[in-house]
Each structure stands twice: as C-alpha cells, then as structure tokens.
Amino acid sequence: MVLADLGRRINAAVHDLTRSNVVDEKAFDSMIKEIGNALVEADVNVKLVAGLRKSIRSTVNFKDLGPGVNKKRIIQKAVFDELCRLVDSHSEPYKPKKGKPNVIMFVGLQGSGKTTTCTKLARWYNARGFKACLVCADTFRAGAFDQLKQNATKAKVPYYGSYTETDPVKVAKAGVDKFKKERFEIIIVDTSGRHRQETELFAEMVQIQEAVRPDQTIMVLDASIGQQAEAQSKAFKESADFGAIVITKTDGNAAGGGAISAVAATKTPIVFIGTGEHILDMEKFEPQRYISKLLG
Ligand code: GDP
C-alpha cells in the first residue's frame, strides 16, 4: 500500500462516519476498526495500532457524548491527534550551533539511502548559512567514496575520503579533524551499512562514534522496511544510540508504517523525510504537517 492510499483509507473511514445520518457507537466502532486495519496493512506495529484504537475510543468516549455536542468534530480531532501521537516521539532532536563544529554521523543499512541523505543534509545546512562538509567512512564498499565524491561535487560540498586507507575509524577521525581545523560547522560522517545486523557492523559504528564523538547520530530507514523496522531500529539503538531518524523513499511504493513504528520503538524523533532521488528532495518532518498532508 502506498502512503497516499493509507491516507485516503483513513479519510474515507472518518468521512463515511461523519457524513452518515446516524453517528452511533456501532458506526464509530467500525470506523476505528477500519482505521486500525489500514494501519496494520501499512505495516504499523500491531500493538501500536491497538493502543491507537483504544486511545481514540477513550478520548471520544462515545457513551458520554450528549446530544448537543458536535460528534463529528470530536471524532475527527481525536483521529488526527492520535495519528500525530503515533509519529511524534515527543523528544527534541539536536540543534546544531553556529560557529562551532557539529559532527553528525549517519548509520543504517546499505541501500537505505545514507549517502544520498548525507549530501541532502549538507546542502540543506549550506543553504541555511552553515559551512557543511562530508566525510566518507565507508571503506568497505568499493565505489562508496566515488559515490559520495560525485554527490558532494554536484552539491558543491567539500568532502574527505581515502582510496587507500582501509580502516574506517582512521578515515573518519582524519576527516573530522581536518574539517574541524578548517572551521567547518556541519561535519557529516557517512558510514558503511554492509552487514545485516551483524556484530561487526555494530562494533565498527561504536568505534567510529568513539573516535569522532558525534553531536548527533542519525539512523536512516527505508520507508519500505516493513515489520522488521522495530527490531532493526532497536538493535541499532542499542549500539549506536542514534538521536534522530530520517525516513527515505517516502515517494515510493511503501506506506512506511514499519518506519513509523521505529519511532515508537526507540522513542526517537524523525527529523527529515526523503521524497525523491534529487538533492532537494527532502522535507523537514513535522508530525502535524505530515498527518495533515497524509489526510489530504
Ligand atoms: P546507502 O547505501 O545507504 O548509502 O544508499 P544510497 O544513498 O546509495 O541510496 C540507495 C538508492 O536509493 C539510490 O539509488 C538513491 O538514489 C535512492 N534514494 C535515496 N533516498 C531516496 C528517496 O528519498 N527517494 C527515492 N526515490 N530514492 C532514494
């Protein structure tokens, strides 16, 4: 299911109820059920969905609504608020400070969109008056440095990497030190995502973290990740303790419910979403705006 379809389904469920002549408890229940089904089909974690259904039910408290109240408005608001809560971690992400080096390290599986997102973020900060640069600490994948170089050149962002050094920790440290000396304000470190939840990858992430001491670690999650999102993000969180999430490929064929569940599983805010392959295809994530857009 694509994201737009999920939005349409939820909207239809709410509208079917609020447009009908009889807004009774039975109709209310079937609306909640339909919203729940749509979310589960979009890969949102089943427990989260059960919680959301319960919350909508208790916020609206149908039995106690008097005859004079605007049931439709109350129901619409409850659905909107609960969907916002689902994507809102209620925690503040790190805010880079001007005039000092802010080191941002990216983690995530190979193919999730890390390198692309690193470049998008560097450009985003450049456009906002920060001096941003990129460090390629992926020495594992042949071509990783070339890819970053190409992206960085296109985005006119300075970069650092090595064709000969095979230790990613050394490359990361050398790049960050160099750019700190040159008074860069946003130093973005791209890492390898080679193994699937394997200890080696996690050990490498921890070593890089210890070497470059990032002010923020961001995990990149592909919107199509589905039900494994929760376990995967928890595993990453345990070793790399990221403080923010970027969900990529929200323009694709996935509704992204799995990635959304990762927010709840790790209590970590989504900071941006990737909306395409181009460098400008990235939006700042704001729960209310996102849900408004989802519901059209
Ligand atoms: P990495 O292995 O994690 O560094 O992933 P890459 O940055 O190389 O991205 C893998 C593929 O996903 C590339 O073809 C990117 O162009 C593509 N990609 C990344 N972000 C997005 C996005 O937001 N939307 C779309 N449609 N494609 C994306």
XYZ file of C-alpha atoms and ligand atoms in Angstrom:
324
model
C 0.000 0.000 0.000
C 1.391 3.438 -0.813
C 1.275 6.227 1.723
C -1.362 8.198 -0.170
C -3.648 5.145 -0.135
C -3.289 4.839 3.604
C -4.305 8.477 3.970
C -7.247 8.026 1.634
C -8.448 4.960 3.539
C -8.312 6.669 6.912
C -10.001 9.719 5.477
C -12.721 7.635 3.885
C -13.386 5.845 7.175
C -13.748 9.127 9.047
C -15.847 10.721 6.323
C -18.137 7.727 5.944
C -18.971 8.068 9.593
C -19.245 11.830 9.811
C -21.307 12.090 6.628
C -23.816 9.464 7.611
C -27.070 10.433 9.297
C -26.624 8.176 12.273
C -23.387 8.676 14.105
C -23.875 5.938 16.658
C -21.498 3.789 18.619
C -21.670 0.914 16.180
C -20.668 3.132 13.274
C -17.944 4.695 15.442
C -16.545 1.263 16.254
C -16.432 0.208 12.651
C -14.601 3.428 11.752
C -11.971 2.691 14.402
C -11.660 -0.857 13.144
C -11.201 0.255 9.548
C -8.527 2.791 10.553
C -6.757 0.062 12.516
C -6.876 -2.350 9.593
C -5.483 0.251 7.222
C -2.584 0.960 9.590
C -1.783 -2.718 10.111
C -1.812 -3.295 6.362
C 0.623 -0.390 6.083
C 2.957 -2.293 8.434
C 2.402 -0.220 11.533
C 3.130 -2.407 14.548
C 0.015 -4.270 15.729
C 0.452 -3.253 19.369
C 0.762 0.401 18.413
C -2.416 0.130 16.390
C -4.253 -1.470 19.303
C -3.098 1.409 21.503
C -4.260 3.965 18.978
C -7.700 2.363 18.713
C -8.051 2.365 22.462
C -6.979 5.991 22.729
C -9.419 7.188 20.079
C -12.186 5.296 21.813
C -11.422 6.746 25.229
C -10.804 10.306 24.006
C -14.139 10.413 22.236
C -15.892 8.440 24.981
C -18.937 7.943 22.830
C -21.331 6.873 25.574
C -20.946 10.152 27.449
C -21.368 12.453 24.489
C -24.532 14.463 24.971
C -26.980 15.005 22.127
C -25.968 18.634 21.605
C -22.262 18.097 21.009
C -20.615 18.088 17.644
C -19.681 14.426 17.475
C -18.177 14.697 14.042
C -15.713 17.376 15.056
C -14.705 15.497 18.184
C -14.151 12.277 16.250
C -12.142 13.984 13.519
C -9.949 15.702 16.067
C -9.369 12.514 18.060
C -8.273 10.621 14.942
C -5.969 13.452 13.890
C -4.405 13.821 17.341
C -3.817 10.098 17.773
C -2.176 9.792 14.340
C 0.093 12.712 15.275
C 0.991 10.949 18.502
C 1.936 7.879 16.524
C 4.621 9.719 14.569
C 5.697 12.098 17.327
C 8.400 10.894 19.711
C 7.913 13.942 21.961
C 11.626 14.419 22.204
C 13.706 17.228 20.798
C 16.400 16.436 18.263
C 19.853 18.009 18.493
C 20.063 21.527 17.098
C 23.413 22.401 15.505
C 25.029 25.586 16.750
C 26.574 28.220 14.531
C 30.249 28.994 14.929
C 31.293 25.591 16.281
C 31.882 22.191 14.703
C 28.761 19.991 14.841
C 29.598 16.410 13.981
C 26.698 14.389 12.589
C 27.173 10.683 11.990
C 24.889 8.595 9.803
C 24.106 4.914 10.379
C 21.798 2.500 8.591
C 21.778 -0.495 6.322
C 23.340 -0.454 2.905
C 20.911 0.786 0.305
C 18.750 2.625 2.812
C 19.759 5.952 1.297
C 22.506 7.054 3.687
C 24.925 8.603 1.211
C 22.135 10.375 -0.632
C 20.712 11.724 2.622
C 24.141 12.852 3.887
C 24.514 15.001 0.801
C 20.972 16.318 1.020
C 21.576 17.308 4.636
C 24.891 19.007 3.846
C 23.196 21.044 1.141
C 20.288 21.804 3.473
C 22.654 23.276 6.071
C 24.727 25.076 3.447
C 21.587 26.771 2.220
C 20.955 27.920 5.783
C 24.300 29.600 6.244
C 26.264 26.771 7.831
C 29.610 25.700 6.448
C 28.957 21.997 5.778
C 31.125 19.123 4.542
C 31.113 15.333 4.110
C 33.384 12.547 5.330
C 33.198 9.097 3.749
C 33.933 6.459 6.402
C 32.688 3.607 4.254
C 35.879 1.834 3.281
C 34.104 -1.472 2.819
C 32.020 -0.987 -0.287
C 34.005 -0.465 -3.457
C 32.752 2.712 -5.014
C 31.350 4.218 -1.823
C 33.880 7.036 -1.826
C 33.343 7.694 -5.528
C 29.610 7.901 -4.992
C 29.995 10.366 -2.129
C 32.516 12.352 -4.160
C 30.129 12.576 -7.080
C 27.206 13.613 -4.901
C 29.315 16.137 -2.997
C 30.725 17.649 -6.169
C 27.256 18.063 -7.619
C 26.097 19.694 -4.398
C 29.271 21.813 -4.183
C 30.060 20.428 -0.743
C 33.696 19.795 0.339
C 34.412 16.123 1.085
C 37.035 13.832 2.558
C 37.755 10.156 1.981
C 40.526 7.736 1.090
C 41.155 5.192 -1.648
C 43.985 3.507 0.251
C 43.152 3.551 3.956
C 41.039 0.520 4.824
C 40.284 1.357 8.454
C 37.023 3.336 8.549
C 37.786 4.613 12.055
C 41.030 6.209 10.877
C 39.396 7.795 7.835
C 36.520 9.148 9.911
C 38.858 10.614 12.506
C 41.212 12.142 9.936
C 38.303 13.719 8.029
C 36.627 15.137 11.104
C 39.925 16.506 12.479
C 40.770 18.132 9.180
C 37.394 19.810 8.822
C 37.380 20.924 12.452
C 40.703 22.652 11.867
C 39.214 24.326 8.830
C 36.353 25.582 10.974
C 33.542 23.731 9.280
C 30.292 23.906 11.230
C 28.475 20.807 9.986
C 30.699 17.766 9.548
C 28.672 14.829 8.262
C 30.165 11.341 8.543
C 28.781 8.650 6.231
C 29.398 5.088 7.440
C 29.150 1.624 5.961
C 25.953 -0.377 6.218
C 27.396 -3.568 4.871
C 26.233 -6.300 7.266
C 22.711 -7.093 8.199
C 22.505 -6.547 11.934
C 25.799 -8.235 12.461
C 28.075 -7.649 15.387
C 30.902 -6.437 13.177
C 28.901 -3.565 11.801
C 27.781 -2.533 15.258
C 31.310 -2.768 16.616
C 32.513 -0.573 13.769
C 29.800 2.005 14.425
C 30.732 2.185 18.099
C 34.420 2.593 17.261
C 33.688 5.411 14.831
C 31.458 7.056 17.410
C 34.217 6.862 19.991
C 36.717 8.301 17.538
C 34.689 11.236 16.213
C 32.342 11.827 19.172
C 29.335 12.931 17.113
C 26.972 15.554 18.479
C 24.202 13.713 16.720
C 23.836 10.233 15.257
C 21.102 9.819 12.671
C 19.671 6.494 11.586
C 18.411 6.206 8.023
C 15.458 3.926 7.431
C 13.992 2.990 4.092
C 10.209 3.549 4.084
C 9.720 0.099 2.619
C 11.337 -1.683 5.547
C 8.049 -3.088 6.853
C 7.664 -5.111 10.000
C 11.403 -5.656 10.658
C 11.778 -1.932 11.322
C 11.178 -2.273 15.007
C 13.735 -4.992 15.700
C 16.272 -3.397 13.429
C 15.995 0.069 14.893
C 16.182 -1.316 18.418
C 19.358 -3.228 17.531
C 20.918 -0.099 16.052
C 19.798 1.944 19.029
C 21.461 -0.424 21.466
C 24.859 0.013 19.880
C 24.840 3.334 18.073
C 22.285 5.143 20.244
C 21.089 7.427 17.468
C 19.173 10.554 18.403
C 17.213 11.087 15.205
C 15.693 9.197 12.307
C 15.406 10.025 8.621
C 12.904 8.018 6.621
C 13.855 7.781 2.965
C 11.915 6.883 -0.173
C 8.584 8.152 1.099
C 7.861 8.855 -2.576
C 7.999 5.128 -3.321
C 5.574 2.245 -3.155
C 5.578 1.784 0.600
C 3.197 3.230 3.143
C 6.045 3.473 5.623
C 4.208 2.076 8.624
C 7.198 -0.003 9.654
C 9.462 3.003 9.729
C 6.848 4.913 11.711
C 6.801 2.083 14.255
C 10.548 2.539 14.715
C 9.854 5.968 16.186
C 7.773 4.455 18.948
C 10.126 1.514 19.485
C 13.108 3.780 20.024
C 11.386 6.983 21.235
C 13.406 8.878 18.678
C 12.179 11.773 16.539
C 12.022 11.676 12.767
C 13.847 14.789 11.620
C 13.555 14.615 7.841
C 11.927 12.515 5.172
C 13.403 11.759 1.775
C 10.938 12.405 -1.023
C 12.981 11.505 -4.102
C 16.444 10.903 -5.517
C 17.280 14.532 -6.227
C 19.321 16.542 -3.741
C 16.415 18.871 -2.989
C 14.004 16.005 -2.346
C 13.999 16.191 1.426
C 11.489 17.714 3.804
C 11.773 18.627 7.414
C 9.483 16.342 9.364
C 6.763 17.858 11.491
C 4.168 15.437 12.892
C 1.127 17.674 12.467
C 2.042 18.834 8.994
C 2.787 15.281 7.946
C -0.543 13.936 9.188
C -2.476 16.866 7.665
C -0.838 16.109 4.348
C -1.463 12.385 4.738
C -5.142 13.002 5.275
C -5.215 15.430 2.347
P 23.324 3.848 1.031
O 23.836 2.527 0.588
O 22.566 3.728 2.323
O 24.368 4.907 1.097
O 22.212 4.286 -0.021
P 22.290 5.310 -1.250
O 22.378 6.707 -0.760
O 23.323 4.856 -2.206
O 20.841 5.121 -1.856
C 20.388 3.923 -2.444
C 19.398 4.252 -3.562
O 18.240 4.856 -3.015
C 19.949 5.248 -4.571
O 19.551 4.832 -5.858
C 19.275 6.567 -4.197
O 19.113 7.421 -5.295
C 17.951 6.081 -3.680
N 17.302 7.010 -2.739
C 17.802 7.539 -1.595
N 16.892 8.318 -0.989
C 15.775 8.295 -1.760
C 14.454 8.880 -1.655
O 14.105 9.607 -0.710
N 13.581 8.598 -2.672
C 13.923 7.788 -3.727
N 13.008 7.566 -4.654
N 15.129 7.218 -3.838
C 16.043 7.460 -2.881
